[in-house]
CSV table of C-alpha atoms in Angstrom, one decimal:
chain,number,residue,atom,x,y,z
A,9,MET,CA,-75.4,-9.1,-38.6
A,10,ARG,CA,-71.8,-8.2,-38.0
A,11,LEU,CA,-70.7,-7.0,-34.6
A,12,ASP,CA,-67.8,-4.5,-34.7
A,13,SER,CA,-65.2,-4.6,-32.0
A,14,SER,CA,-62.9,-1.9,-30.6
A,15,VAL,CA,-60.2,-4.5,-29.8
A,16,PRO,CA,-57.1,-3.6,-31.8
A,17,LYS,CA,-56.1,-6.2,-34.3
A,18,LYS,CA,-52.7,-7.9,-33.8
A,19,ASN,CA,-50.6,-10.5,-35.4
A,20,PRO,CA,-51.6,-14.0,-34.2
A,21,ALA,CA,-48.1,-14.5,-32.8
A,22,GLU,CA,-48.3,-11.4,-30.6
A,23,CYS,CA,-49.9,-11.1,-27.2
A,24,GLY,CA,-49.8,-8.1,-25.0
A,25,GLY,CA,-51.3,-7.1,-21.7
A,26,TYR,CA,-53.6,-4.3,-20.7
A,27,GLY,CA,-53.3,-1.4,-18.3
A,28,GLY,CA,-49.6,-1.9,-17.5
A,29,GLY,CA,-49.7,-5.7,-17.5
A,30,GLY,CA,-47.9,-7.8,-20.1
A,31,LEU,CA,-46.9,-11.3,-21.2
A,32,SER,CA,-43.3,-12.4,-21.5
A,33,PHE,CA,-41.4,-15.7,-21.8
A,34,SER,CA,-38.6,-16.4,-19.3
A,35,CYS,CA,-37.7,-18.8,-16.5
A,36,VAL,CA,-39.1,-18.4,-13.0
A,37,CYS,CA,-35.8,-18.0,-11.3
A,38,GLU,CA,-34.5,-15.1,-13.4
A,39,SER,CA,-37.8,-13.2,-13.5
A,40,ALA,CA,-38.4,-13.6,-9.8
A,41,ALA,CA,-34.9,-12.4,-9.0
A,42,ARG,CA,-35.4,-9.3,-11.2
A,43,PHE,CA,-38.8,-8.6,-9.7
A,44,LEU,CA,-37.4,-8.8,-6.1
A,45,HIS,CA,-34.5,-6.6,-7.1
A,46,VAL,CA,-36.8,-3.8,-8.4
A,47,HIS,CA,-39.4,-3.9,-5.6
A,48,ALA,CA,-38.6,-3.3,-1.9
A,49,GLY,CA,-40.2,-4.6,1.2
A,50,LYS,CA,-41.6,-7.9,2.2
A,51,ALA,CA,-42.5,-10.2,-0.7
A,52,LEU,CA,-45.6,-12.4,-0.5
A,53,VAL,CA,-44.9,-15.7,-2.4
A,54,LEU,CA,-48.1,-17.6,-3.2
A,55,ALA,CA,-48.0,-21.0,-4.8
A,56,GLU,CA,-49.9,-24.3,-5.1
A,57,ASP,CA,-48.4,-27.5,-3.8
A,58,THR,CA,-47.6,-28.5,-7.4
A,59,SER,CA,-45.8,-25.3,-8.2
A,60,PHE,CA,-44.2,-24.4,-4.9
A,61,SER,CA,-40.8,-25.9,-5.8
A,62,ALA,CA,-40.6,-23.6,-8.9
A,63,LEU,CA,-40.6,-20.6,-6.6
A,64,LEU,CA,-38.1,-22.1,-4.1
A,65,PRO,CA,-35.3,-19.6,-4.9
A,66,ALA,CA,-37.6,-16.7,-4.2
A,67,VAL,CA,-38.9,-18.4,-1.0
A,68,ARG,CA,-35.4,-18.6,0.3
A,69,SER,CA,-35.0,-14.9,0.2
A,70,PRO,CA,-35.0,-13.3,3.7
A,71,ARG,CA,-37.7,-10.9,2.5
A,72,ALA,CA,-40.1,-13.6,1.4
A,73,LEU,CA,-43.3,-14.7,3.2
A,74,ALA,CA,-44.3,-18.0,1.6
A,75,VAL,CA,-48.0,-19.1,1.5
A,76,LEU,CA,-49.5,-22.3,0.2
A,77,TRP,CA,-52.7,-21.7,-1.7
A,78,GLU,CA,-55.8,-23.3,0.0
A,79,GLY,CA,-58.6,-22.0,-2.2
A,80,ASP,CA,-59.7,-18.8,-0.4
A,81,ALA,CA,-58.3,-15.3,-0.8
A,82,LEU,CA,-59.3,-14.0,2.7
A,83,PRO,CA,-56.3,-15.4,4.6
A,84,LEU,CA,-53.9,-13.4,2.4
A,85,PHE,CA,-55.2,-10.2,4.0
A,86,ALA,CA,-54.4,-11.4,7.5
A,87,LEU,CA,-50.7,-11.6,6.7
A,88,PRO,CA,-48.1,-8.9,7.4
A,89,GLU,CA,-47.9,-6.0,5.0
A,90,ALA,CA,-46.1,-6.9,1.8
A,91,GLY,CA,-44.5,-4.6,-0.8
A,92,CYS,CA,-45.0,-7.0,-3.8
A,93,LEU,CA,-46.4,-10.4,-4.6
A,94,LEU,CA,-45.2,-13.4,-6.6
A,95,ALA,CA,-47.7,-16.1,-7.6
A,96,ALA,CA,-47.5,-19.4,-9.4
A,97,GLY,CA,-50.5,-21.6,-10.1
A,98,GLY,CA,-53.7,-22.0,-11.9
A,99,ALA,CA,-56.6,-19.7,-12.7
A,100,GLU,CA,-58.1,-19.5,-9.2
A,101,LEU,CA,-54.8,-18.7,-7.5
A,102,LEU,CA,-53.9,-16.1,-10.1
A,103,LYS,CA,-57.2,-14.3,-9.7
A,104,ALA,CA,-56.9,-14.3,-5.9
A,105,ALA,CA,-53.3,-13.0,-6.2
A,106,ARG,CA,-54.4,-10.2,-8.6
A,107,PHE,CA,-57.4,-9.4,-6.4
A,108,PHE,CA,-55.1,-9.0,-3.4
A,109,SER,CA,-52.7,-6.9,-5.5
A,110,ALA,CA,-55.6,-4.6,-6.6
A,111,VAL,CA,-56.9,-4.2,-3.0
A,112,ARG,CA,-53.5,-3.6,-1.4
A,113,GLY,CA,-52.1,-1.6,-4.3
A,114,VAL,CA,-48.9,-3.7,-4.6
A,115,PRO,CA,-47.3,-4.9,-7.8
A,116,CYS,CA,-47.5,-8.6,-8.7
A,117,MET,CA,-45.7,-11.1,-11.0
A,118,LEU,CA,-47.6,-14.1,-12.2
A,119,PHE,CA,-46.3,-17.5,-13.3
A,120,PRO,CA,-49.3,-19.5,-14.8
A,121,THR,CA,-49.2,-23.3,-14.8
A,122,ASP,CA,-52.0,-23.6,-17.3
A,123,ALA,CA,-51.3,-23.0,-21.0
A,124,SER,CA,-54.8,-21.6,-21.5
A,125,LEU,CA,-53.7,-18.6,-19.3
A,126,ASP,CA,-57.1,-18.5,-17.6
A,127,GLY,CA,-57.1,-16.0,-14.7
A,128,ALA,CA,-53.9,-14.2,-15.9
A,129,LEU,CA,-55.1,-11.6,-18.3
A,130,CYS,CA,-58.8,-10.8,-17.6
A,131,ALA,CA,-59.6,-7.4,-16.2
A,132,ARG,CA,-62.3,-8.8,-13.8
A,133,GLY,CA,-62.8,-12.2,-12.4
A,134,ASP,CA,-64.7,-14.4,-9.8
A,135,VAL,CA,-62.7,-14.8,-6.6
A,136,THR,CA,-63.5,-16.8,-3.5
A,137,VAL,CA,-63.3,-14.6,-0.4
A,138,ASP,CA,-64.4,-16.1,3.0
A,139,ALA,CA,-66.2,-18.9,1.1
A,140,ASN,CA,-68.2,-16.4,-1.0
A,141,ARG,CA,-67.8,-15.9,-4.7
A,142,ILE,CA,-67.5,-12.2,-5.7
A,143,ARG,CA,-66.7,-10.6,-9.0
A,144,ALA,CA,-64.1,-8.0,-8.7
A,145,PRO,CA,-61.5,-5.9,-10.6
A,146,LEU,CA,-58.1,-7.5,-10.8
A,147,ALA,CA,-54.7,-5.9,-10.9
A,148,ALA,CA,-52.8,-6.1,-14.2
A,149,GLY,CA,-49.8,-8.1,-13.1
A,150,GLU,CA,-46.7,-9.0,-15.2
A,151,THR,CA,-47.4,-12.4,-16.6
A,152,VAL,CA,-44.3,-14.6,-17.1
A,153,CYS,CA,-44.5,-17.8,-19.1
A,154,ASP,CA,-42.0,-20.4,-18.0
A,155,MET,CA,-42.4,-23.2,-20.5
A,156,ALA,CA,-41.0,-25.7,-18.0
A,157,LEU,CA,-44.1,-24.9,-15.9
A,158,LEU,CA,-46.5,-24.7,-18.9
A,159,ARG,CA,-45.5,-27.6,-21.1
A,160,PRO,CA,-47.4,-30.3,-19.2
A,161,SER,CA,-50.7,-28.4,-19.8
A,162,CYS,CA,-50.1,-27.6,-23.5
A,163,GLY,CA,-52.4,-30.4,-24.6
A,164,GLU,CA,-55.2,-28.7,-22.8
A,165,GLY,CA,-54.1,-25.4,-24.2
A,166,TYR,CA,-54.3,-26.8,-27.7
A,167,ALA,CA,-57.8,-28.2,-26.9
A,168,ARG,CA,-58.8,-24.7,-25.7
A,169,LEU,CA,-57.9,-23.4,-29.2
A,170,MET,CA,-60.2,-26.1,-30.7
A,171,LEU,CA,-63.0,-25.0,-28.4
A,172,ALA,CA,-62.4,-21.4,-29.3
A,173,ARG,CA,-62.8,-22.2,-33.0
A,174,LEU,CA,-66.0,-24.1,-32.2
A,175,ALA,CA,-67.2,-21.1,-30.2
A,176,LEU,CA,-66.9,-18.9,-33.3
A,177,PHE,CA,-69.0,-21.4,-35.3
A,178,GLU,CA,-71.6,-21.3,-32.6
A,179,ALA,CA,-71.7,-17.5,-32.6
A,180,LYS,CA,-72.2,-17.5,-36.3
A,181,ALA,CA,-74.9,-20.2,-36.2
A,182,VAL,CA,-76.8,-18.4,-33.4
A,183,GLY,CA,-76.4,-15.1,-35.2
A,184,LEU,CA,-77.9,-16.4,-38.4
A,185,ILE,CA,-80.7,-18.4,-36.8
A,186,ALA,CA,-81.7,-16.1,-34.0
A,187,ARG,CA,-80.7,-12.8,-35.7
A,188,ARG,CA,-78.1,-11.8,-33.1
A,189,PRO,CA,-74.9,-9.8,-33.7
A,190,TRP,CA,-71.8,-11.7,-34.6
A,191,GLY,CA,-68.6,-11.2,-36.4
A,192,GLY,CA,-66.4,-8.1,-36.4
A,193,ALA,CA,-62.7,-7.4,-36.1
A,194,ALA,CA,-62.3,-9.5,-32.9
A,195,TYR,CA,-64.1,-12.4,-34.6
A,196,GLU,CA,-61.9,-12.3,-37.6
A,197,GLU,CA,-58.7,-12.2,-35.5
A,198,ALA,CA,-59.9,-15.1,-33.4
A,199,TYR,CA,-60.7,-17.0,-36.5
A,200,ALA,CA,-57.0,-16.6,-37.7
A,201,LEU,CA,-55.7,-17.6,-34.2
A,202,THR,CA,-57.8,-20.8,-34.2
A,203,GLU,CA,-57.3,-21.8,-37.8
A,204,MET,CA,-54.8,-24.6,-37.2
A,205,ARG,CA,-54.8,-28.0,-38.9
A,206,ASP,CA,-52.0,-29.8,-37.1
A,207,ALA,CA,-49.4,-29.3,-34.4
A,208,LEU,CA,-48.2,-26.0,-33.0
A,209,SER,CA,-45.2,-25.4,-30.8
A,210,ALA,CA,-45.8,-25.1,-27.1
A,211,GLU,CA,-44.9,-21.4,-27.1
A,212,GLU,CA,-47.3,-20.7,-30.0
A,213,ILE,CA,-50.1,-22.4,-28.1
A,214,VAL,CA,-49.5,-20.2,-25.1
A,215,ARG,CA,-49.3,-17.0,-27.2
A,216,ARG,CA,-52.5,-17.7,-29.1
A,217,ASN,CA,-54.3,-18.6,-25.9
A,218,GLY,CA,-53.1,-15.3,-24.3
A,219,ARG,CA,-54.4,-13.2,-27.2
A,220,LEU,CA,-57.8,-15.1,-27.2
A,221,ARG,CA,-58.2,-14.5,-23.5
A,222,LEU,CA,-57.8,-10.8,-24.1
A,223,LEU,CA,-60.3,-10.9,-27.0
A,224,GLU,CA,-62.8,-12.8,-24.8
A,225,ASP,CA,-62.3,-10.3,-22.0
A,226,ALA,CA,-63.3,-7.6,-24.5
A,227,GLY,CA,-66.5,-9.4,-25.5
A,228,LEU,CA,-65.6,-12.3,-27.9
A,229,PRO,CA,-68.0,-15.2,-27.2
A,230,ARG,CA,-66.4,-18.0,-25.1
A,231,GLY,CA,-68.9,-20.5,-26.4
A,232,GLU,CA,-70.8,-23.3,-24.6
A,233,GLY,CA,-67.7,-25.3,-24.0
A,234,ALA,CA,-67.0,-22.9,-21.1
A,235,ALA,CA,-70.1,-24.2,-19.3
A,236,LEU,CA,-69.1,-27.9,-19.6
A,237,ALA,CA,-66.8,-29.8,-17.2
A,238,GLY,CA,-64.2,-32.3,-18.4
A,239,SER,CA,-61.1,-32.2,-20.6
A,240,GLY,CA,-61.1,-29.8,-23.5
A,241,TYR,CA,-61.0,-32.6,-26.1
A,242,ALA,CA,-64.1,-34.3,-24.4
A,243,ARG,CA,-66.0,-31.1,-24.5
A,244,TRP,CA,-65.1,-30.5,-28.1
A,245,ARG,CA,-66.2,-34.0,-29.1
A,246,ALA,CA,-69.5,-33.6,-27.2
A,247,LEU,CA,-70.3,-30.3,-28.8
A,248,THR,CA,-69.3,-31.2,-32.4
A,249,ALA,CA,-71.4,-34.4,-32.1
A,250,LEU,CA,-74.4,-32.4,-30.9
A,251,TYR,CA,-74.1,-29.7,-33.6
A,252,LEU,CA,-73.5,-32.3,-36.4
A,253,ALA,CA,-76.6,-34.2,-35.4
A,254,PHE,CA,-78.7,-31.1,-35.3
A,255,PHE,CA,-77.6,-29.6,-38.6
A,256,SER,CA,-77.7,-32.9,-40.5
A,257,ARG,CA,-80.9,-34.4,-39.1
A,258,GLY,CA,-82.6,-32.0,-36.7
A,259,VAL,CA,-86.1,-31.0,-37.6
A,260,PRO,CA,-88.0,-28.5,-35.4
A,261,ARG,CA,-90.8,-30.3,-33.6
A,262,ARG,CA,-93.6,-27.8,-34.1
A,263,TYR,CA,-96.0,-29.3,-31.5
A,264,CYS,CA,-93.4,-30.3,-28.9
A,265,VAL,CA,-92.9,-27.7,-26.2
A,266,PRO,CA,-90.0,-28.4,-23.8
A,267,ASP,CA,-90.9,-28.5,-20.1
A,268,TYR,CA,-88.9,-25.4,-19.3
A,269,ALA,CA,-89.8,-25.4,-15.6
A,270,ALA,CA,-88.6,-29.1,-15.1
A,271,ARG,CA,-85.4,-28.4,-17.1
A,272,ALA,CA,-84.6,-25.4,-15.0
A,273,LYS,CA,-85.2,-27.3,-11.8
A,274,ALA,CA,-83.0,-30.2,-13.0
A,275,ALA,CA,-80.3,-27.8,-13.9
A,276,GLY,CA,-80.5,-25.8,-10.7
A,277,VAL,CA,-81.1,-22.5,-12.3
A,278,PRO,CA,-84.0,-20.0,-11.9
A,279,TYR,CA,-86.9,-20.5,-14.3
A,280,ALA,CA,-87.0,-16.8,-14.8
A,281,ALA,CA,-83.4,-16.9,-16.2
A,282,LEU,CA,-84.6,-18.9,-19.3
A,283,CYS,CA,-85.2,-17.1,-22.6
A,284,ILE,CA,-88.3,-18.7,-24.0
A,285,PRO,CA,-89.1,-17.6,-27.6
A,286,SER,CA,-92.6,-16.6,-28.6
A,287,ARG,CA,-94.5,-18.6,-31.2
A,288,GLU,CA,-93.7,-16.0,-33.8
A,289,GLU,CA,-90.0,-16.1,-33.0
A,290,TYR,CA,-90.0,-19.9,-33.0
A,291,ALA,CA,-91.5,-19.9,-36.5
A,292,ALA,CA,-89.1,-17.3,-37.8
A,293,ARG,CA,-86.1,-19.3,-36.4
A,294,ALA,CA,-87.3,-22.5,-38.0
A,295,LEU,CA,-87.5,-20.7,-41.4
A,296,ARG,CA,-84.1,-19.2,-41.0
A,297,LEU,CA,-82.6,-22.6,-40.0
A,298,GLU,CA,-83.7,-24.1,-43.3
A,299,ARG,CA,-82.1,-21.2,-45.2
A,300,VAL,CA,-78.7,-21.5,-43.5
A,301,ARG,CA,-78.6,-25.2,-42.7
A,302,GLY,CA,-76.5,-26.2,-45.7
A,303,GLU,CA,-73.9,-23.4,-45.2
A,304,LEU,CA,-73.5,-24.2,-41.5
A,305,LEU,CA,-73.3,-27.9,-41.9
A,306,ALA,CA,-70.6,-27.6,-44.5
A,307,GLU,CA,-68.6,-25.3,-42.2
A,308,LEU,CA,-69.0,-27.6,-39.3
A,309,ARG,CA,-68.0,-30.7,-41.3
A,310,ALA,CA,-64.8,-28.7,-42.4
A,311,ILE,CA,-64.0,-28.3,-38.7
A,312,PHE,CA,-64.8,-31.9,-37.8
A,313,VAL,CA,-62.8,-33.4,-40.7
A,314,ARG,CA,-59.6,-32.0,-39.0
A,315,ARG,CA,-60.1,-34.2,-36.0
A,316,ALA,CA,-57.4,-36.7,-37.0
A,317,GLY,CA,-54.8,-33.8,-37.2
A,318,TYR,CA,-56.0,-32.4,-33.9
A,319,GLU,CA,-55.7,-35.8,-32.3
A,320,ARG,CA,-52.2,-36.3,-33.6
A,321,ALA,CA,-51.2,-32.9,-32.2
A,322,LEU,CA,-52.8,-33.7,-28.8
A,323,HIS,CA,-50.9,-37.0,-28.7
A,324,ALA,CA,-47.6,-35.3,-29.5
A,325,LEU,CA,-48.3,-32.9,-26.7
A,326,GLY,CA,-48.8,-35.8,-24.2
A,327,ALA,CA,-52.6,-35.6,-23.9
A,328,GLY,CA,-52.8,-39.4,-23.5
A,329,ALA,CA,-55.9,-41.4,-24.3
A,330,LEU,CA,-58.6,-39.3,-26.0
A,331,GLN,CA,-61.9,-40.8,-25.0
A,332,PRO,CA,-65.2,-39.3,-26.3
A,333,PRO,CA,-67.5,-38.2,-23.5
A,334,ALA,CA,-70.8,-39.6,-22.4
A,335,SER,CA,-73.7,-37.6,-24.0
A,336,ALA,CA,-75.2,-37.1,-20.5
A,337,ILE,CA,-72.9,-34.1,-19.9
A,338,LEU,CA,-75.1,-32.2,-22.5
A,339,LYS,CA,-78.4,-32.8,-20.7
A,340,THR,CA,-78.6,-29.5,-18.9
A,341,LEU,CA,-76.2,-27.5,-21.1
A,342,PRO,CA,-78.9,-25.3,-22.6
A,343,GLU,CA,-79.9,-24.0,-19.1
A,344,HIS,CA,-76.2,-23.4,-18.1
A,345,ALA,CA,-75.4,-21.7,-21.4
A,346,GLU,CA,-78.6,-19.8,-22.1
A,347,GLY,CA,-78.4,-18.0,-25.4
A,348,GLY,CA,-76.1,-20.6,-26.9
A,349,LEU,CA,-76.7,-23.0,-29.8
A,350,SER,CA,-77.8,-25.8,-27.5
A,351,ALA,CA,-80.6,-23.5,-26.1
A,352,LEU,CA,-81.9,-23.0,-29.7
A,353,ILE,CA,-81.8,-26.8,-30.2
A,354,ARG,CA,-83.8,-27.2,-26.9
A,355,ASP,CA,-86.3,-24.7,-28.0
A,356,PHE,CA,-86.9,-26.7,-31.2
A,357,GLY,CA,-87.9,-29.6,-28.9
A,358,LEU,CA,-84.8,-31.7,-29.7
A,359,MET,CA,-83.2,-32.0,-26.2
A,360,GLU,CA,-85.8,-33.6,-23.9
A,361,MET,CA,-84.2,-35.2,-20.9
């Protein structure tokens, strides 16, 4: 089944914002000066310890109120009234800044330090407020990409493109085996964005990630890699190894029923949150698996055979040593990514702990 999408299709090299936000490439100093010139009043300058120096020219402004990010958005609301906000950092800081901007109704300019652009373009996000995680609407800030800030993270940004490509394969596999919707315009655009065989420029990595974050925010599957910890390359290796083993040698164990209650307890998730198939659905999935196994295995091998090119690109981007992960990180993945491909593998009795 194909899932249509209302997300407008764009050229892979393009990435826009939503609702007044946008994405541009410039240096921090010039963009911050322009922003302060346009907006009056006190300017709240929020940064992490690793990115504080990049905003130093703005901090020196007599209008600036500088704040070092400590992981919680609540202290921001105890500060004097500000007419605008400048923020430089990772996903958590950017979401907190945009949450503050939305609540206070002030414009914000964002300087991401992560090439994946997590937290910069999503319409809603999880924010820590007074040590509690809440999901809230976020303001559409102006996102400025300074490559001097982003270049050190481009290796991880490239790995996120690899994971996004694997997520598309996962969506197709789950769709064919479990008869769930997949595909559509967003899927096809994401396929083009992630169809790389070798190196990309740092700016192209950022642009493609930006567009993918917008597509994911509109409903494109993020894949099971989002539920795993560790480097992007380690997560990609772990998932490709699992999927290859399943499609090349995995045979459903008809009389082996996973201990769902024990698995839920070990993963720290409610037992009621698990989607356990009926006997009829299990049998139907087993039949569909055999029909599509060859097609999916061929596609997965075509992805995995590009590993050498991916690794060359990652080394060129300064990713360092690329060590495969321990398989233990996959033990509770089905429970943390319920509805994903690993959950189907679990249901076939192939992921006992």
